[in-house]
Short mmCIF file of N, CA and C in Angstrom, two decimals:
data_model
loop_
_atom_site.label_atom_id
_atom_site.label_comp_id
_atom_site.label_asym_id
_atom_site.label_seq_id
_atom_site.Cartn_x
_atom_site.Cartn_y
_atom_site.Cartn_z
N UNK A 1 13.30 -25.80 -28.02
CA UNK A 1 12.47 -24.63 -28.21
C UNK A 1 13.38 -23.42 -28.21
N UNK A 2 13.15 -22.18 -28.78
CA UNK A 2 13.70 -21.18 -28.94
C UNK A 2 13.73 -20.46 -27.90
N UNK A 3 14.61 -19.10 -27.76
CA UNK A 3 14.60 -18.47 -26.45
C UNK A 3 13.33 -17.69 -25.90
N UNK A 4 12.46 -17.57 -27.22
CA UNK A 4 10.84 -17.07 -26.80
C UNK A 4 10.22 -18.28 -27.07
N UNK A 5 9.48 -18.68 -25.81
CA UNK A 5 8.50 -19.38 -25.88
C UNK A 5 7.44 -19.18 -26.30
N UNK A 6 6.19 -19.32 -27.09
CA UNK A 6 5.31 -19.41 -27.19
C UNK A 6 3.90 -20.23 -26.63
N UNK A 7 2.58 -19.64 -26.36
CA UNK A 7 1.87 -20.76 -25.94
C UNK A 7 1.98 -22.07 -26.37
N UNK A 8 1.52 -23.28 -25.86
CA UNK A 8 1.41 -24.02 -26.78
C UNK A 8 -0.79 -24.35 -27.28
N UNK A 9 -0.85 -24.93 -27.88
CA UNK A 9 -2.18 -25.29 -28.46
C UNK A 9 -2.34 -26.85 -27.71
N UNK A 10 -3.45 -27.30 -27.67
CA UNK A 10 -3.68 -28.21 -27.08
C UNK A 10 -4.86 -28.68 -28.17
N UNK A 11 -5.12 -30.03 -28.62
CA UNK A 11 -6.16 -30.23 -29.70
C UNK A 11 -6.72 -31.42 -29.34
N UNK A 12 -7.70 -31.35 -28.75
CA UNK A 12 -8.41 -32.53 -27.90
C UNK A 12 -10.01 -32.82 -28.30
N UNK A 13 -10.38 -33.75 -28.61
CA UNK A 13 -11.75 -34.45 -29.36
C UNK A 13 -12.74 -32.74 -29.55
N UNK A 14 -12.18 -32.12 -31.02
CA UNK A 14 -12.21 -31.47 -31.67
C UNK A 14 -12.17 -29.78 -30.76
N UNK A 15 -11.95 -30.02 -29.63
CA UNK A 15 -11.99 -28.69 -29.11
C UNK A 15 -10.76 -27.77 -29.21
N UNK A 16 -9.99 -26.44 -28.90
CA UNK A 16 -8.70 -26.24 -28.92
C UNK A 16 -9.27 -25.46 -27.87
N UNK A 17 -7.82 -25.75 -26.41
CA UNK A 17 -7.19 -25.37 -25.82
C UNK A 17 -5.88 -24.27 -25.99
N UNK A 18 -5.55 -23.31 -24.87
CA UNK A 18 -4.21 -22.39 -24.88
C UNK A 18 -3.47 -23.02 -23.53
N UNK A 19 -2.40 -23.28 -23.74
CA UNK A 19 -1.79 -23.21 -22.18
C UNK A 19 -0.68 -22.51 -22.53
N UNK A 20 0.00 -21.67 -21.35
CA UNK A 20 0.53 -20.19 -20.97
C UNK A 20 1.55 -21.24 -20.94
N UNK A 21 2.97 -21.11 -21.65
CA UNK A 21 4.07 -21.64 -21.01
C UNK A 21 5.07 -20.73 -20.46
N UNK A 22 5.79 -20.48 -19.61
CA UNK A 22 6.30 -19.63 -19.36
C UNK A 22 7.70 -19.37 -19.07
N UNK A 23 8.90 -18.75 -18.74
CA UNK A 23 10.17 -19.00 -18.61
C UNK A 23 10.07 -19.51 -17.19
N UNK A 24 11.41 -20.58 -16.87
CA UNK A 24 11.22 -20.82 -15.40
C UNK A 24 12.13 -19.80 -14.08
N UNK A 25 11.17 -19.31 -13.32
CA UNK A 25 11.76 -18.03 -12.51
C UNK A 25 13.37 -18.44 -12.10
N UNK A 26 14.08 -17.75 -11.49
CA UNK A 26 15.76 -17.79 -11.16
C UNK A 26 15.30 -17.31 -9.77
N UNK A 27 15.19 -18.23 -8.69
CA UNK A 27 14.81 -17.61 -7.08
C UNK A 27 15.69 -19.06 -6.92
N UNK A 28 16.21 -17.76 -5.29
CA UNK A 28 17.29 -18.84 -4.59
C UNK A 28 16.76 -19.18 -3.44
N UNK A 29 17.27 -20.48 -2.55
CA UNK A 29 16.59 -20.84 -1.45
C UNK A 29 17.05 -19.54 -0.54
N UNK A 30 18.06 -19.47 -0.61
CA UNK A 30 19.38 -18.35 0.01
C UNK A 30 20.01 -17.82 -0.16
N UNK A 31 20.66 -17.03 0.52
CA UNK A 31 21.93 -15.74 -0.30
C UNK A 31 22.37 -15.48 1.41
N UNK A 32 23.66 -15.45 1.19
CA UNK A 32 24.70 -15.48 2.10
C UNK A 32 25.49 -14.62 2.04
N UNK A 33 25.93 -13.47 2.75
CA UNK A 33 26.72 -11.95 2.60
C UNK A 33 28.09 -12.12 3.25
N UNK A 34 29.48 -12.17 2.87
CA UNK A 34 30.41 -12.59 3.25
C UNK A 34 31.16 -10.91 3.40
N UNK A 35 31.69 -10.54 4.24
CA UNK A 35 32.43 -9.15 3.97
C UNK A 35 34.20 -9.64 4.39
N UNK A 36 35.19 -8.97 3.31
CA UNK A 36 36.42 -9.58 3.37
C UNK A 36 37.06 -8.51 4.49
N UNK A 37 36.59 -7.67 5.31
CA UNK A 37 37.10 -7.49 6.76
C UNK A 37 35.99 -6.84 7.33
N UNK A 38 35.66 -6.52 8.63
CA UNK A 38 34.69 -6.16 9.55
C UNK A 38 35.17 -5.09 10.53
N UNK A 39 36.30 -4.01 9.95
CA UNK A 39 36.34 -2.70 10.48
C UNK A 39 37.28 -2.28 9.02
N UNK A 40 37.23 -0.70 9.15
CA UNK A 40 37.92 0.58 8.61
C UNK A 40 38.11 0.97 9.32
N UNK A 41 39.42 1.93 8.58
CA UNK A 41 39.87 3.35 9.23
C UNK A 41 38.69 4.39 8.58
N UNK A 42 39.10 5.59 9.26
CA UNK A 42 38.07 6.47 8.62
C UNK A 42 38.62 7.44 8.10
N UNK A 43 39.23 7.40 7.84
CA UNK A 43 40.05 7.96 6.56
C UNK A 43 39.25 7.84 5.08
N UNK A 44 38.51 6.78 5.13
CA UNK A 44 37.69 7.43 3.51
C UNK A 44 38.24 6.48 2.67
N UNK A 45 40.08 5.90 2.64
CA UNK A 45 40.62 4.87 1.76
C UNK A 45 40.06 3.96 1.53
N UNK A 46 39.87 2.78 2.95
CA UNK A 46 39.60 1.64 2.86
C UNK A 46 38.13 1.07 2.39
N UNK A 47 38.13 0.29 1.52
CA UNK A 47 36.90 -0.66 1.08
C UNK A 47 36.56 -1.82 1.79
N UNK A 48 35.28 -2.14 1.86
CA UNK A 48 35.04 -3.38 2.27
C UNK A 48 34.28 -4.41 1.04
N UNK A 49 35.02 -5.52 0.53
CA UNK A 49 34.40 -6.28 -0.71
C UNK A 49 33.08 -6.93 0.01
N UNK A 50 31.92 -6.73 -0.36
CA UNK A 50 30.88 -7.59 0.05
C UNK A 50 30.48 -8.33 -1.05
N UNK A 51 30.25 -9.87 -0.32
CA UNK A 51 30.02 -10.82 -1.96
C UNK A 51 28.91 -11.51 -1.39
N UNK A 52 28.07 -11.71 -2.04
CA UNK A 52 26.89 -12.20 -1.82
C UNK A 52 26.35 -13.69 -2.99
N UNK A 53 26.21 -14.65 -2.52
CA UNK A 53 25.94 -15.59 -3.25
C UNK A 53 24.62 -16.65 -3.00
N UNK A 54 24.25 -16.60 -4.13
CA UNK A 54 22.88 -17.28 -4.16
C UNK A 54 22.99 -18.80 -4.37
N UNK A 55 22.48 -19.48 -3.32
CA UNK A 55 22.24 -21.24 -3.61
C UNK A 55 20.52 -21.69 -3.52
N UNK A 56 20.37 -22.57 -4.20
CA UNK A 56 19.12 -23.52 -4.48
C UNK A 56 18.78 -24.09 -2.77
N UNK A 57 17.93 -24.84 -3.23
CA UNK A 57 17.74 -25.72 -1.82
C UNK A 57 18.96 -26.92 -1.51
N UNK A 58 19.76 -27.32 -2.73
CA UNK A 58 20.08 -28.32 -2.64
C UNK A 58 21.17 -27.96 -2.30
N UNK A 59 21.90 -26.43 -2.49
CA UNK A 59 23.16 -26.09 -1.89
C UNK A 59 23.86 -25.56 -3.41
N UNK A 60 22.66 -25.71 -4.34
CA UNK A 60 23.87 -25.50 -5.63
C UNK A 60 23.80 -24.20 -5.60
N UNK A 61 24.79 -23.39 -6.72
CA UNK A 61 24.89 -21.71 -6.82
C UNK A 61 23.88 -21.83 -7.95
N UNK A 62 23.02 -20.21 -7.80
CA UNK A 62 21.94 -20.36 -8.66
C UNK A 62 22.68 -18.93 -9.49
N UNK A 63 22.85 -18.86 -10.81
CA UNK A 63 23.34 -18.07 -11.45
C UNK A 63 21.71 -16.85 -12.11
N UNK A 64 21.75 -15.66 -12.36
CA UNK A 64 20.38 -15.50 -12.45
C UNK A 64 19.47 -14.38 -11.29
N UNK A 65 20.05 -14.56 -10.02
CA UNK A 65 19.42 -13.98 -9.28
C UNK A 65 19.67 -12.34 -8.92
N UNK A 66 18.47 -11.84 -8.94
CA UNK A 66 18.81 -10.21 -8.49
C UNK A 66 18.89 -10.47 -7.50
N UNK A 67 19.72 -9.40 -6.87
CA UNK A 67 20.55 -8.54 -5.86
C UNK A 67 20.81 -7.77 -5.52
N UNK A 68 20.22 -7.26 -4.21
CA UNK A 68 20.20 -5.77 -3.74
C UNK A 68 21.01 -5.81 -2.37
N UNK A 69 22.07 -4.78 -2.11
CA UNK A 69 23.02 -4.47 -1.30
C UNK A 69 22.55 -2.73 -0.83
N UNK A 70 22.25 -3.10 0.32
CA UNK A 70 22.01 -1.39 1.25
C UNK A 70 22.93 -1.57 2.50
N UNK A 71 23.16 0.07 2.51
CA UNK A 71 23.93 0.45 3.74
C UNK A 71 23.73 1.69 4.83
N UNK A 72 23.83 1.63 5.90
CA UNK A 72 23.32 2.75 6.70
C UNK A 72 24.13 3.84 6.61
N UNK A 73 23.62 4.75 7.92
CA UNK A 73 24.70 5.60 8.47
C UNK A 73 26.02 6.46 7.47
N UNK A 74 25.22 6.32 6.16
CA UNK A 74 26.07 7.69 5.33
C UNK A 74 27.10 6.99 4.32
N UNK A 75 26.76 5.63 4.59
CA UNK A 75 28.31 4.27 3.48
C UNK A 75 27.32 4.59 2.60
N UNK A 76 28.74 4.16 1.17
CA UNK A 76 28.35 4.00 -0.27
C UNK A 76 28.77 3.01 -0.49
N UNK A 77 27.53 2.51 -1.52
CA UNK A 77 28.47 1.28 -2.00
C UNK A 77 27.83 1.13 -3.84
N UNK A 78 29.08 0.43 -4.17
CA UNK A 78 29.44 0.76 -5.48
C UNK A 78 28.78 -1.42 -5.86
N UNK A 79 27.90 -1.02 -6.52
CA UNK A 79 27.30 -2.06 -7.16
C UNK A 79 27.14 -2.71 -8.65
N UNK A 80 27.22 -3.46 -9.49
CA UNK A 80 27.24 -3.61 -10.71
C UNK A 80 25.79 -3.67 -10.59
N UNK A 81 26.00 -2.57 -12.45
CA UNK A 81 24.45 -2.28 -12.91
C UNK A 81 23.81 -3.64 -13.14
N UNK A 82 22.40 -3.51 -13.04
CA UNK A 82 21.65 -4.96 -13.52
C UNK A 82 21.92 -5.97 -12.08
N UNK A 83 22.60 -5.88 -11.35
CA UNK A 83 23.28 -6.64 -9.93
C UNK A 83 22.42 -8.10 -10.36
N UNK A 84 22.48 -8.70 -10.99
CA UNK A 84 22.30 -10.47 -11.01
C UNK A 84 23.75 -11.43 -10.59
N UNK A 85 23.36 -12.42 -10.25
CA UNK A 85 24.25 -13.08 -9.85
C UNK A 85 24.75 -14.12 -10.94
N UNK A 86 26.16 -14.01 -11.26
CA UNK A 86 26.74 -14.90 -12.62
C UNK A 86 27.07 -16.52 -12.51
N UNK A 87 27.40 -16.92 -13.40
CA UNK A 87 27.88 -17.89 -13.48
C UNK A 87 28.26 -18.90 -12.04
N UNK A 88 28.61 -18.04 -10.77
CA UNK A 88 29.37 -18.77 -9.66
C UNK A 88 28.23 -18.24 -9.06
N UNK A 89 27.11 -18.03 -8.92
CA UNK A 89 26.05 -17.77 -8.16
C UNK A 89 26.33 -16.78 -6.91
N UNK A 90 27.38 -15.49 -7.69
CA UNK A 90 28.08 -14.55 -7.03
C UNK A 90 27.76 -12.88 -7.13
N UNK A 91 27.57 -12.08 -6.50
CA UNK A 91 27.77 -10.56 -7.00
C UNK A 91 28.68 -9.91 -5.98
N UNK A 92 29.37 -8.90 -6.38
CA UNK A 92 30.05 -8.53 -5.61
C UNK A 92 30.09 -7.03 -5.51
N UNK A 93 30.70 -6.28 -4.47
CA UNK A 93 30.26 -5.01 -4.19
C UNK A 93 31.48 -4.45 -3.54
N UNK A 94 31.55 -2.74 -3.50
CA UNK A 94 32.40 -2.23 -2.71
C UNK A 94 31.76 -1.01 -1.69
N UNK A 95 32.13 -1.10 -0.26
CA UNK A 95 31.43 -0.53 0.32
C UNK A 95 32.66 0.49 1.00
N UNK A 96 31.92 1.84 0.50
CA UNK A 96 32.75 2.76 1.94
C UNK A 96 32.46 3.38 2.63
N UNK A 97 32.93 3.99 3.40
CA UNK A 97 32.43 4.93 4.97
C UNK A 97 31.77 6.23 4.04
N UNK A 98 32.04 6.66 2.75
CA UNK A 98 31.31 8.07 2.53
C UNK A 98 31.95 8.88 3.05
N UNK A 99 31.20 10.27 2.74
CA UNK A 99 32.02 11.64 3.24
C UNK A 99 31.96 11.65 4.98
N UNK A 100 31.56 10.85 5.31
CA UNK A 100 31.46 11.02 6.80
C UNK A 100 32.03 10.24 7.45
N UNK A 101 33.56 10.88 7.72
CA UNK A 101 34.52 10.14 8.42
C UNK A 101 34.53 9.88 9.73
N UNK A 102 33.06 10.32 10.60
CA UNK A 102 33.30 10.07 12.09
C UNK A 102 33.02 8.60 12.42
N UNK A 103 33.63 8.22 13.82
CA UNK A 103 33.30 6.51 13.91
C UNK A 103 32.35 6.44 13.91
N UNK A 104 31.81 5.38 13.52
CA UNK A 104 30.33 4.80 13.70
C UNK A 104 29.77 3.25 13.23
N UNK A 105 29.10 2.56 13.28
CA UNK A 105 28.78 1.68 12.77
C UNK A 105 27.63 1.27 11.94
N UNK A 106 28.13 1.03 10.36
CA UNK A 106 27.52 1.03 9.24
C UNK A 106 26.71 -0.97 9.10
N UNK A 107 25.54 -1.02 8.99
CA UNK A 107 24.97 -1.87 8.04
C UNK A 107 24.83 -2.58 7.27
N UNK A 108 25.35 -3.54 6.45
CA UNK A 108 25.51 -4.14 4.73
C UNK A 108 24.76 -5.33 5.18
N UNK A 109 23.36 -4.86 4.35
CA UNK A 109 22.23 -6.12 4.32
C UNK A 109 21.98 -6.37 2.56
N UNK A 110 21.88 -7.38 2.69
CA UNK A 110 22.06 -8.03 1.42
C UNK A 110 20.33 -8.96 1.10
N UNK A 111 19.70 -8.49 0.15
CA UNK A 111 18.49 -9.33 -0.27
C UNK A 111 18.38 -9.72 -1.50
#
């Protein structure tokens, strides 16, 4: 079948039927937020990579899935537009402290 589906027709002792076929949704059992270190300086330089990856029930990577990355306390984080998860059932992100260099402790929740 083509990349648009269409209903299909159903033709049964002379009556016609519609049934709705539809694309099949991209939902993961899970998504797992890995951050490649767990402090900064505050200096404003340092990034933190947050990667977030989506698996099935069975453990496989589900390629497909949106992805939303928030942060508290004044961090930015730098996200790819459209944020779906590719091929490795991956997205990835860069998070920083923002203009507000005092210590504190920032947030990165991943849904």
């Amino acid at each position: 079948m083509n990349q648009r589906q269409r209903p299909a027709r159903l033709f049964s002792w002379g009556r016609v039927g519609v049934v709705q076929t539809t694309q099949p949704t991209t939902e993961a059992a899970e998504i797992t937020l890995a951050l490649d270190k767990y402090s900064v300086t505050n200096a404003g330089t340092d990034t933190v990579v947050a990667t977030v990856t989506a698996v099935d029930a069975n453990r496989n990577v589900v390629a497909g899935v949106p992805v939303s990355i928030a942060v508290n306390n004044g961090a930015t984080v730098a996200l790819p537009s459209g944020s779906l998860t590719g091929t490795t059932g991956q997205v990835v992100a860069n998070v920083t402290i923002g203009a507000d260099k005092s210590n504190r402790i920032i947030t990165i929740t991943a849904t």
